[in-house]
Structure formats: C-alpha cells, structure tokens
PDB file of C-alpha atoms and ligand atoms in Angstrom:
ATOM      1  CA  MET B 267       9.982-128.422  64.694  1.00  0.00           C
ATOM      2  CA  ILE B 268       9.668-126.342  67.857  1.00  0.00           C
ATOM      3  CA  LYS B 269       8.277-123.561  65.686  1.00  0.00           C
ATOM      4  CA  SER B 270       5.536-125.771  64.315  1.00  0.00           C
ATOM      5  CA  VAL B 271       4.399-126.723  67.822  1.00  0.00           C
ATOM      6  CA  SER B 272       4.359-123.074  68.795  1.00  0.00           C
ATOM      7  CA  ALA B 273       2.297-122.181  65.746  1.00  0.00           C
ATOM      8  CA  ALA B 274      -0.292-124.812  66.569  1.00  0.00           C
ATOM      9  CA  LEU B 275      -0.341-123.772  70.202  1.00  0.00           C
ATOM     10  CA  LEU B 276      -0.853-120.155  69.200  1.00  0.00           C
ATOM     11  CA  LEU B 277      -4.127-121.338  67.703  1.00  0.00           C
ATOM     12  CA  ILE B 278      -4.989-122.825  71.086  1.00  0.00           C
ATOM     13  CA  SER B 279      -4.176-119.575  72.880  1.00  0.00           C
ATOM     14  CA  ALA B 280      -6.356-117.616  70.482  1.00  0.00           C
ATOM     15  CA  GLY B 281      -9.216-119.988  71.222  1.00  0.00           C
ATOM     16  CA  ALA B 282      -8.727-119.663  74.950  1.00  0.00           C
ATOM     17  CA  VAL B 283      -9.318-115.893  74.803  1.00  0.00           C
ATOM     18  CA  GLY B 284      -6.500-115.087  77.162  1.00  0.00           C
ATOM     19  CA  ALA B 285      -7.237-117.844  79.643  1.00  0.00           C
ATOM     20  CA  GLU B 286      -3.597-118.881  79.434  1.00  0.00           C
ATOM     21  CA  ASP B 287      -2.471-115.392  80.411  1.00  0.00           C
ATOM     22  CA  ALA B 288      -4.614-115.501  83.525  1.00  0.00           C
ATOM     23  CA  ARG B 289      -3.310-118.867  84.607  1.00  0.00           C
ATOM     24  CA  GLN B 290      -0.685-118.761  87.356  1.00  0.00           C
ATOM     25  CA  LEU B 291       1.074-121.465  89.265  1.00  0.00           C
ATOM     26  CA  GLU B 292      -0.579-120.445  92.520  1.00  0.00           C
ATOM     27  CA  ALA B 293      -4.018-120.443  90.935  1.00  0.00           C
ATOM     28  CA  HIS B 294      -4.007-124.154  90.232  1.00  0.00           C
ATOM     29  CA  GLU B 295      -6.249-126.586  92.046  1.00  0.00           C
ATOM     30  CA  HIS B 296      -4.591-129.777  93.229  1.00  0.00           C
ATOM     31  CA  GLY B 297      -6.043-132.751  91.387  1.00  0.00           C
ATOM     32  CA  VAL B 298      -6.914-130.715  88.306  1.00  0.00           C
ATOM     33  CA  GLY B 299      -4.694-130.267  85.254  1.00  0.00           C
ATOM     34  CA  GLN B 300      -5.183-128.641  81.855  1.00  0.00           C
ATOM     35  CA  LEU B 301      -4.775-130.294  78.489  1.00  0.00           C
ATOM     36  CA  ASP B 302      -5.022-128.326  75.243  1.00  0.00           C
ATOM     37  CA  ILE B 303      -5.316-130.248  71.992  1.00  0.00           C
ATOM     38  CA  ALA B 304      -5.148-128.598  68.567  1.00  0.00           C
ATOM     39  CA  PHE B 305      -5.957-130.430  65.347  1.00  0.00           C
ATOM     40  CA  ASP B 306      -4.152-128.802  62.455  1.00  0.00           C
ATOM     41  CA  GLY B 307      -4.180-130.749  59.196  1.00  0.00           C
ATOM     42  CA  ASP B 308      -2.356-134.026  59.764  1.00  0.00           C
ATOM     43  CA  ARG B 309      -0.783-132.704  62.956  1.00  0.00           C
ATOM     44  CA  ILE B 310      -2.051-132.676  66.501  1.00  0.00           C
ATOM     45  CA  ALA B 311      -0.371-130.382  69.010  1.00  0.00           C
ATOM     46  CA  MET B 312      -0.959-130.932  72.712  1.00  0.00           C
ATOM     47  CA  GLU B 313       0.062-129.026  75.796  1.00  0.00           C
ATOM     48  CA  LEU B 314      -0.341-130.288  79.347  1.00  0.00           C
ATOM     49  CA  HIS B 315      -0.097-128.375  82.632  1.00  0.00           C
ATOM     50  CA  ALA B 316      -0.507-130.384  85.820  1.00  0.00           C
ATOM     51  CA  PRO B 317       0.158-129.533  89.483  1.00  0.00           C
ATOM     52  CA  GLY B 318       3.245-131.128  90.990  1.00  0.00           C
ATOM     53  CA  ALA B 319       0.905-132.558  93.629  1.00  0.00           C
ATOM     54  CA  ASP B 320      -0.900-134.555  90.920  1.00  0.00           C
ATOM     55  CA  ILE B 321       2.204-135.899  89.242  1.00  0.00           C
ATOM     56  CA  VAL B 322       4.665-136.643  92.059  1.00  0.00           C
ATOM     57  CA  GLY B 323       2.579-135.967  95.177  1.00  0.00           C
ATOM     58  CA  PHE B 324       4.612-133.011  96.438  1.00  0.00           C
ATOM     59  CA  GLU B 325       5.454-129.459  95.404  1.00  0.00           C
ATOM     60  CA  TYR B 326       8.497-128.678  97.511  1.00  0.00           C
ATOM     61  CA  ALA B 327      11.855-128.588  95.757  1.00  0.00           C
ATOM     62  CA  ALA B 328      13.058-132.177  95.503  1.00  0.00           C
ATOM     63  CA  GLN B 329      16.071-132.571  97.801  1.00  0.00           C
ATOM     64  CA  SER B 330      16.339-136.250  98.602  1.00  0.00           C
ATOM     65  CA  SER B 331      17.500-138.662  95.940  1.00  0.00           C
ATOM     66  CA  ALA B 332      14.166-140.476  96.247  1.00  0.00           C
ATOM     67  CA  ASP B 333      12.244-137.281  95.448  1.00  0.00           C
ATOM     68  CA  ARG B 334      14.564-136.384  92.589  1.00  0.00           C
ATOM     69  CA  ALA B 335      14.093-139.892  91.197  1.00  0.00           C
ATOM     70  CA  LYS B 336      10.307-139.402  91.376  1.00  0.00           C
ATOM     71  CA  VAL B 337      10.582-136.193  89.360  1.00  0.00           C
ATOM     72  CA  ASP B 338      12.856-137.813  86.781  1.00  0.00           C
ATOM     73  CA  ALA B 339      10.529-140.798  86.445  1.00  0.00           C
ATOM     74  CA  ALA B 340       7.530-138.499  86.027  1.00  0.00           C
ATOM     75  CA  VAL B 341       9.247-136.466  83.318  1.00  0.00           C
ATOM     76  CA  ALA B 342      10.092-139.699  81.490  1.00  0.00           C
ATOM     77  CA  ILE B 343       6.449-140.840  81.656  1.00  0.00           C
ATOM     78  CA  LEU B 344       5.226-137.410  80.543  1.00  0.00           C
ATOM     79  CA  ALA B 345       7.457-137.663  77.489  1.00  0.00           C
ATOM     80  CA  ARG B 346       5.348-140.564  76.133  1.00  0.00           C
ATOM     81  CA  PRO B 347       2.099-138.858  75.087  1.00  0.00           C
ATOM     82  CA  LEU B 348       0.562-141.831  73.285  1.00  0.00           C
ATOM     83  CA  ASP B 349       0.717-143.874  76.514  1.00  0.00           C
ATOM     84  CA  LEU B 350      -0.965-141.103  78.493  1.00  0.00           C
ATOM     85  CA  PHE B 351      -3.458-140.015  75.828  1.00  0.00           C
ATOM     86  CA  SER B 352      -3.946-142.959  73.524  1.00  0.00           C
ATOM     87  CA  VAL B 353      -5.771-142.699  70.228  1.00  0.00           C
ATOM     88  CA  PRO B 354      -7.238-145.360  67.893  1.00  0.00           C
ATOM     89  CA  ALA B 355      -4.615-147.265  65.916  1.00  0.00           C
ATOM     90  CA  ALA B 356      -6.586-146.480  62.736  1.00  0.00           C
ATOM     91  CA  ALA B 357      -5.507-142.841  63.046  1.00  0.00           C
ATOM     92  CA  GLY B 358      -1.891-143.879  62.475  1.00  0.00           C
ATOM     93  CA  CYS B 359      -0.462-141.289  64.847  1.00  0.00           C
ATOM     94  CA  SER B 360       3.166-141.066  65.826  1.00  0.00           C
ATOM     95  CA  VAL B 361       5.083-138.707  68.065  1.00  0.00           C
ATOM     96  CA  VAL B 362       7.130-136.100  66.224  1.00  0.00           C
ATOM     97  CA  GLU B 363       8.325-134.447  69.375  1.00  0.00           C
ATOM     98  CA  ALA B 364       7.633-134.458  73.080  1.00  0.00           C
ATOM     99  CA  SER B 365       9.083-132.424  75.900  1.00  0.00           C
ATOM    100  CA  ALA B 366       8.282-132.326  79.588  1.00  0.00           C
ATOM    101  CA  SER B 367       9.661-130.355  82.497  1.00  0.00           C
ATOM    102  CA  LEU B 368       8.984-129.250  86.036  1.00  0.00           C
ATOM    103  CA  GLU B 369       8.299-125.565  86.592  1.00  0.00           C
ATOM    104  CA  SER B 370       8.679-124.029  90.016  1.00  0.00           C
ATOM    105  CA  GLU B 371       8.169-120.644  91.635  1.00  0.00           C
ATOM    106  CA  ALA B 372      11.651-121.021  93.078  1.00  0.00           C
ATOM    107  CA  GLU B 373      13.012-120.243  89.595  1.00  0.00           C
ATOM    108  CA  HIS B 374      11.757-116.693  89.952  1.00  0.00           C
ATOM    109  CA  GLY B 375      14.524-114.227  90.778  1.00  0.00           C
ATOM    110  CA  ASP B 376      14.610-111.728  93.633  1.00  0.00           C
ATOM    111  CA  GLU B 377      13.239-109.050  91.330  1.00  0.00           C
ATOM    112  CA  ASP B 378       9.946-110.909  91.452  1.00  0.00           C
ATOM    113  CA  HIS B 379       9.784-110.697  95.203  1.00  0.00           C
ATOM    114  CA  ALA B 380       7.308-107.794  95.409  1.00  0.00           C
ATOM    115  CA  ALA B 381       4.874-109.476  93.041  1.00  0.00           C
ATOM    116  CA  HIS B 382       5.384-112.716  94.895  1.00  0.00           C
ATOM    117  CA  LYS B 383       4.481-111.089  98.193  1.00  0.00           C
ATOM    118  CA  ASP B 384       1.233-109.733  96.756  1.00  0.00           C
ATOM    119  CA  GLU B 385       0.338-113.197  95.549  1.00  0.00           C
ATOM    120  CA  GLU B 386       0.957-114.680  98.956  1.00  0.00           C
ATOM    121  CA  GLU B 387      -1.229-112.162 100.720  1.00  0.00           C
ATOM    122  CA  GLY B 388      -4.160-113.595  98.815  1.00  0.00           C
ATOM    123  CA  HIS B 389      -3.016-117.125  99.445  1.00  0.00           C
ATOM    124  CA  ASP B 390      -5.388-119.644 100.959  1.00  0.00           C
ATOM    125  CA  HIS B 391      -3.593-120.896 104.028  1.00  0.00           C
ATOM    126  CA  GLU B 392      -5.968-123.815 104.330  1.00  0.00           C
ATOM    127  CA  ASP B 393      -3.938-125.560 101.636  1.00  0.00           C
ATOM    128  CA  HIS B 394      -1.029-125.683 103.986  1.00  0.00           C
ATOM    129  CA  ALA B 395      -2.781-126.843 107.138  1.00  0.00           C
ATOM    130  CA  GLU B 396      -0.818-130.087 106.954  1.00  0.00           C
ATOM    131  CA  GLU B 397       2.382-128.137 107.458  1.00  0.00           C
ATOM    132  CA  GLY B 398       1.338-127.510 111.028  1.00  0.00           C
ATOM    133  CA  HIS B 399       1.386-123.717 111.031  1.00  0.00           C
ATOM    134  CA  THR B 400      -0.872-121.900 113.418  1.00  0.00           C
ATOM    135  CA  ASP B 401      -2.529-118.675 112.341  1.00  0.00           C
ATOM    136  CA  GLU B 402      -0.221-116.855 114.714  1.00  0.00           C
ATOM    137  CA  GLU B 403       2.843-118.234 112.954  1.00  0.00           C
ATOM    138  CA  HIS B 404       1.425-117.138 109.631  1.00  0.00           C
ATOM    139  CA  ALA B 405       0.894-113.588 110.934  1.00  0.00           C
ATOM    140  CA  GLU B 406       4.497-113.557 112.134  1.00  0.00           C
ATOM    141  CA  HIS B 407       5.701-114.818 108.758  1.00  0.00           C
ATOM    142  CA  ASP B 408       3.715-112.282 106.791  1.00  0.00           C
ATOM    143  CA  LYS B 409       5.285-109.482 108.871  1.00  0.00           C
ATOM    144  CA  ASP B 410       8.883-110.595 108.305  1.00  0.00           C
ATOM    145  CA  HIS B 411       8.579-111.382 104.679  1.00  0.00           C
ATOM    146  CA  ASP B 412      12.256-111.585 103.832  1.00  0.00           C
ATOM    147  CA  ASP B 413      12.437-115.263 104.651  1.00  0.00           C
ATOM    148  CA  ASP B 414      13.460-117.170 101.509  1.00  0.00           C
ATOM    149  CA  ALA B 415      12.629-120.505 103.068  1.00  0.00           C
ATOM    150  CA  HIS B 416       9.030-119.394 103.368  1.00  0.00           C
ATOM    151  CA  ALA B 417       8.750-118.815  99.632  1.00  0.00           C
ATOM    152  CA  GLU B 418       9.952-122.342  99.007  1.00  0.00           C
ATOM    153  CA  GLU B 419       7.595-123.740 101.593  1.00  0.00           C
ATOM    154  CA  THR B 420       4.477-122.189 100.082  1.00  0.00           C
ATOM    155  CA  GLY B 421       5.500-122.336  96.412  1.00  0.00           C
ATOM    156  CA  HIS B 422       3.584-124.438  93.952  1.00  0.00           C
ATOM    157  CA  THR B 423       5.100-126.410  91.121  1.00  0.00           C
ATOM    158  CA  GLU B 424       3.669-127.592  87.851  1.00  0.00           C
ATOM    159  CA  PHE B 425       4.709-130.080  85.259  1.00  0.00           C
ATOM    160  CA  HIS B 426       4.499-128.765  81.727  1.00  0.00           C
ATOM    161  CA  ALA B 427       4.616-130.903  78.603  1.00  0.00           C
ATOM    162  CA  GLU B 428       4.308-130.164  74.896  1.00  0.00           C
ATOM    163  CA  TYR B 429       3.685-132.719  72.204  1.00  0.00           C
ATOM    164  CA  LEU B 430       3.466-132.780  68.452  1.00  0.00           C
ATOM    165  CA  LEU B 431       1.912-135.794  66.759  1.00  0.00           C
ATOM    166  CA  THR B 432       1.495-136.535  63.098  1.00  0.00           C
ATOM    167  CA  CYS B 433      -1.383-138.765  62.020  1.00  0.00           C
ATOM    168  CA  ALA B 434      -2.027-140.582  58.743  1.00  0.00           C
ATOM    169  CA  ASP B 435      -5.776-140.092  59.239  1.00  0.00           C
ATOM    170  CA  PRO B 436      -6.503-137.585  62.030  1.00  0.00           C
ATOM    171  CA  ALA B 437     -10.274-137.916  61.472  1.00  0.00           C
ATOM    172  CA  GLN B 438      -9.938-141.361  63.073  1.00  0.00           C
ATOM    173  CA  VAL B 439      -8.989-139.731  66.371  1.00  0.00           C
ATOM    174  CA  THR B 440     -12.549-140.203  67.587  1.00  0.00           C
ATOM    175  CA  LEU B 441     -11.623-141.321  71.093  1.00  0.00           C
ATOM    176  CA  ILE B 442      -8.787-140.465  73.453  1.00  0.00           C
ATOM    177  CA  THR B 443      -8.171-142.837  76.344  1.00  0.00           C
ATOM    178  CA  PHE B 444      -6.495-141.283  79.354  1.00  0.00           C
ATOM    179  CA  GLY B 445      -3.869-143.655  80.718  1.00  0.00           C
ATOM    180  CA  TYR B 446      -2.755-140.433  82.421  1.00  0.00           C
ATOM    181  CA  PHE B 447      -4.950-141.257  85.411  1.00  0.00           C
ATOM    182  CA  GLU B 448      -3.396-144.702  85.800  1.00  0.00           C
ATOM    183  CA  ALA B 449       0.088-143.233  85.574  1.00  0.00           C
ATOM    184  CA  PHE B 450      -0.577-140.517  88.171  1.00  0.00           C
ATOM    185  CA  ALA B 451      -2.594-141.666  91.184  1.00  0.00           C
ATOM    186  CA  ASN B 452      -3.199-138.146  92.565  1.00  0.00           C
ATOM    187  CA  ALA B 453      -4.615-136.746  89.335  1.00  0.00           C
ATOM    188  CA  LEU B 454      -8.404-136.456  89.496  1.00  0.00           C
ATOM    189  CA  GLU B 455      -9.395-134.398  86.485  1.00  0.00           C
ATOM    190  CA  LEU B 456      -8.160-132.777  83.302  1.00  0.00           C
ATOM    191  CA  GLU B 457      -9.822-129.720  81.861  1.00  0.00           C
ATOM    192  CA  VAL B 458      -9.472-130.358  78.153  1.00  0.00           C
ATOM    193  CA  GLN B 459      -9.794-127.828  75.396  1.00  0.00           C
ATOM    194  CA  VAL B 460      -9.925-129.145  71.859  1.00  0.00           C
ATOM    195  CA  LEU B 461      -9.352-126.832  68.948  1.00  0.00           C
ATOM    196  CA  SER B 462     -10.353-128.042  65.502  1.00  0.00           C
ATOM    197  CA  GLU B 463     -11.728-126.540  62.302  1.00  0.00           C
ATOM    198  CA  GLY B 464     -15.105-126.359  64.038  1.00  0.00           C
ATOM    199  CA  GLY B 465     -13.721-124.095  66.777  1.00  0.00           C
ATOM    200  CA  ALA B 466     -12.824-124.599  70.421  1.00  0.00           C
ATOM    201  CA  THR B 467     -14.668-127.101  72.588  1.00  0.00           C
ATOM    202  CA  ALA B 468     -14.156-127.600  76.317  1.00  0.00           C
ATOM    203  CA  PHE B 469     -14.429-130.944  78.087  1.00  0.00           C
ATOM    204  CA  GLU B 470     -13.763-132.297  81.559  1.00  0.00           C
ATOM    205  CA  VAL B 471     -12.248-135.736  81.778  1.00  0.00           C
ATOM    206  CA  LYS B 472     -12.284-137.365  85.191  1.00  0.00           C
ATOM    207  CA  ARG B 473     -10.527-140.296  86.786  1.00  0.00           C
ATOM    208  CA  ASP B 474     -13.747-142.360  86.994  1.00  0.00           C
ATOM    209  CA  ALA B 475     -14.484-141.935  83.258  1.00  0.00           C
ATOM    210  CA  PRO B 476     -11.044-141.585  81.693  1.00  0.00           C
ATOM    211  CA  SER B 477     -11.906-141.191  78.028  1.00  0.00           C
ATOM    212  CA  LEU B 478     -12.949-138.444  75.646  1.00  0.00           C
ATOM    213  CA  ASP B 479     -15.366-139.045  72.769  1.00  0.00           C
ATOM    214  CA  LEU B 480     -14.463-136.725  69.902  1.00  0.00           C
ATOM    215  CA  ARG B 481     -16.888-138.076  67.289  1.00  0.00           C
ATOM    216  CA  SER B 482     -18.860-134.831  67.375  1.00  0.00           C
ATOM    217  CA  LEU B 483     -15.805-132.975  66.035  1.00  0.00           C
ATOM    218  CA  PHE B 484     -15.605-134.893  62.762  1.00  0.00           C
TER     219      PHE B 484
HETATM  220 ZN1  LIG Q  95       0.081-126.442  94.130  1.00  0.00          ZN
END
C-alpha cells in the first residue's frame, strides 16, 4: 500500500513543478503548513508538512517527558486524517493508511555540516530573538562554527504525515472541513494544493475560515 501512496504523491510532485524539491526545513514559515491532496479514481492521497512550532509549539529536540508526551500526542492526532480534514459522509471515505512523524535537522549527519553552515549564514536571526542572543553573540557563534549545540538551538523541525483514503463516491468530496486548526492552536494557515483530473489548483485555508469548497473541481 505504501507504493500506491507514493504513486499518487508522484502525481502531486509533477503538478508542483519542483516546488517540493525547493522546500527545506529552514525555509518554512511558522504558522503556515502545506497540504497536498490528490484525487485518483476512488482514492485520495494526502501529504501534510507543518512546522513543529505549529503542531507542538516548539522546535527544539524534546528532552523533558512533558515535551516528548506532546510530540507523541501530536503524532497520534496527525494519524487521524478524517478528524483533521473531514469530508462529507456521502463520500463514504475511509482511511486505508496513515503515517505521521517528526522530522528534524538534528537527524542530519556530520557530513551535512558544510551545507548546514551555508544555510545558517542566510538565516534570519530575528526568528530567534526570544532566545536572548545579542548580535555580538551571533557573530562569535558564526566564527566558531563547530558548536553542535548551536545547530540544535537554531534547527527547525517539521511534522510530516501521509494519508491514503478510499471513497465510495469521491465526487461527493465537495467540502473539506479543517479540524486541524482546532487541534493545533498555533497553526494559522495551510497552503493547499489539490490535484484532480482537471489539473492542479492552489488554495489557502486559514484559521478564521477553516474549510475548503471543492465544488468547482467536480
Ligand atoms: Zn521552524
């Protein structure tokens, strides 16, 4: 079944014209996630990327048991796509498979260090003002760049989920209601790309209007 999700998601990638390739963890904007949805016969494949800040409110590596519990709870919620992205009952959709995980820069090995350094040189330090660094400290840090703790401190994390649904009547998926925003208080927006027989269509779904009208697709 993994293969069938991948096949459907390949369609999404083709529609995105390489957008996925350009996306990097450090390029994400806190508050904004991406949701790709591909209609393929009676199947709907979905892929979600969301900043750790949106889902659990932090992006450092979870150390305390409370933080680890937050991550585990979030992964469990992310594994229930029809609660987060609910569709009309008339469509008769059910979840064939769902997977969710936390991705972190810390998983990169030492061999990535050079590339990592380049990324950090272009990093917007404003994001980290709350960490209490002065500009002077940053200059010092950038000079002595062999400090592993620094990488952890400035690293971003993202939650990644993949779903495969099967629907008795996919044409009835005329509206998606985003419980996602109720589940995750720091999430403000999802950039949604829908791929159907008619091609790729981009939408923005925001916290204050958490639904997506898909009637134009059918
Ligand atoms: Zn981030």
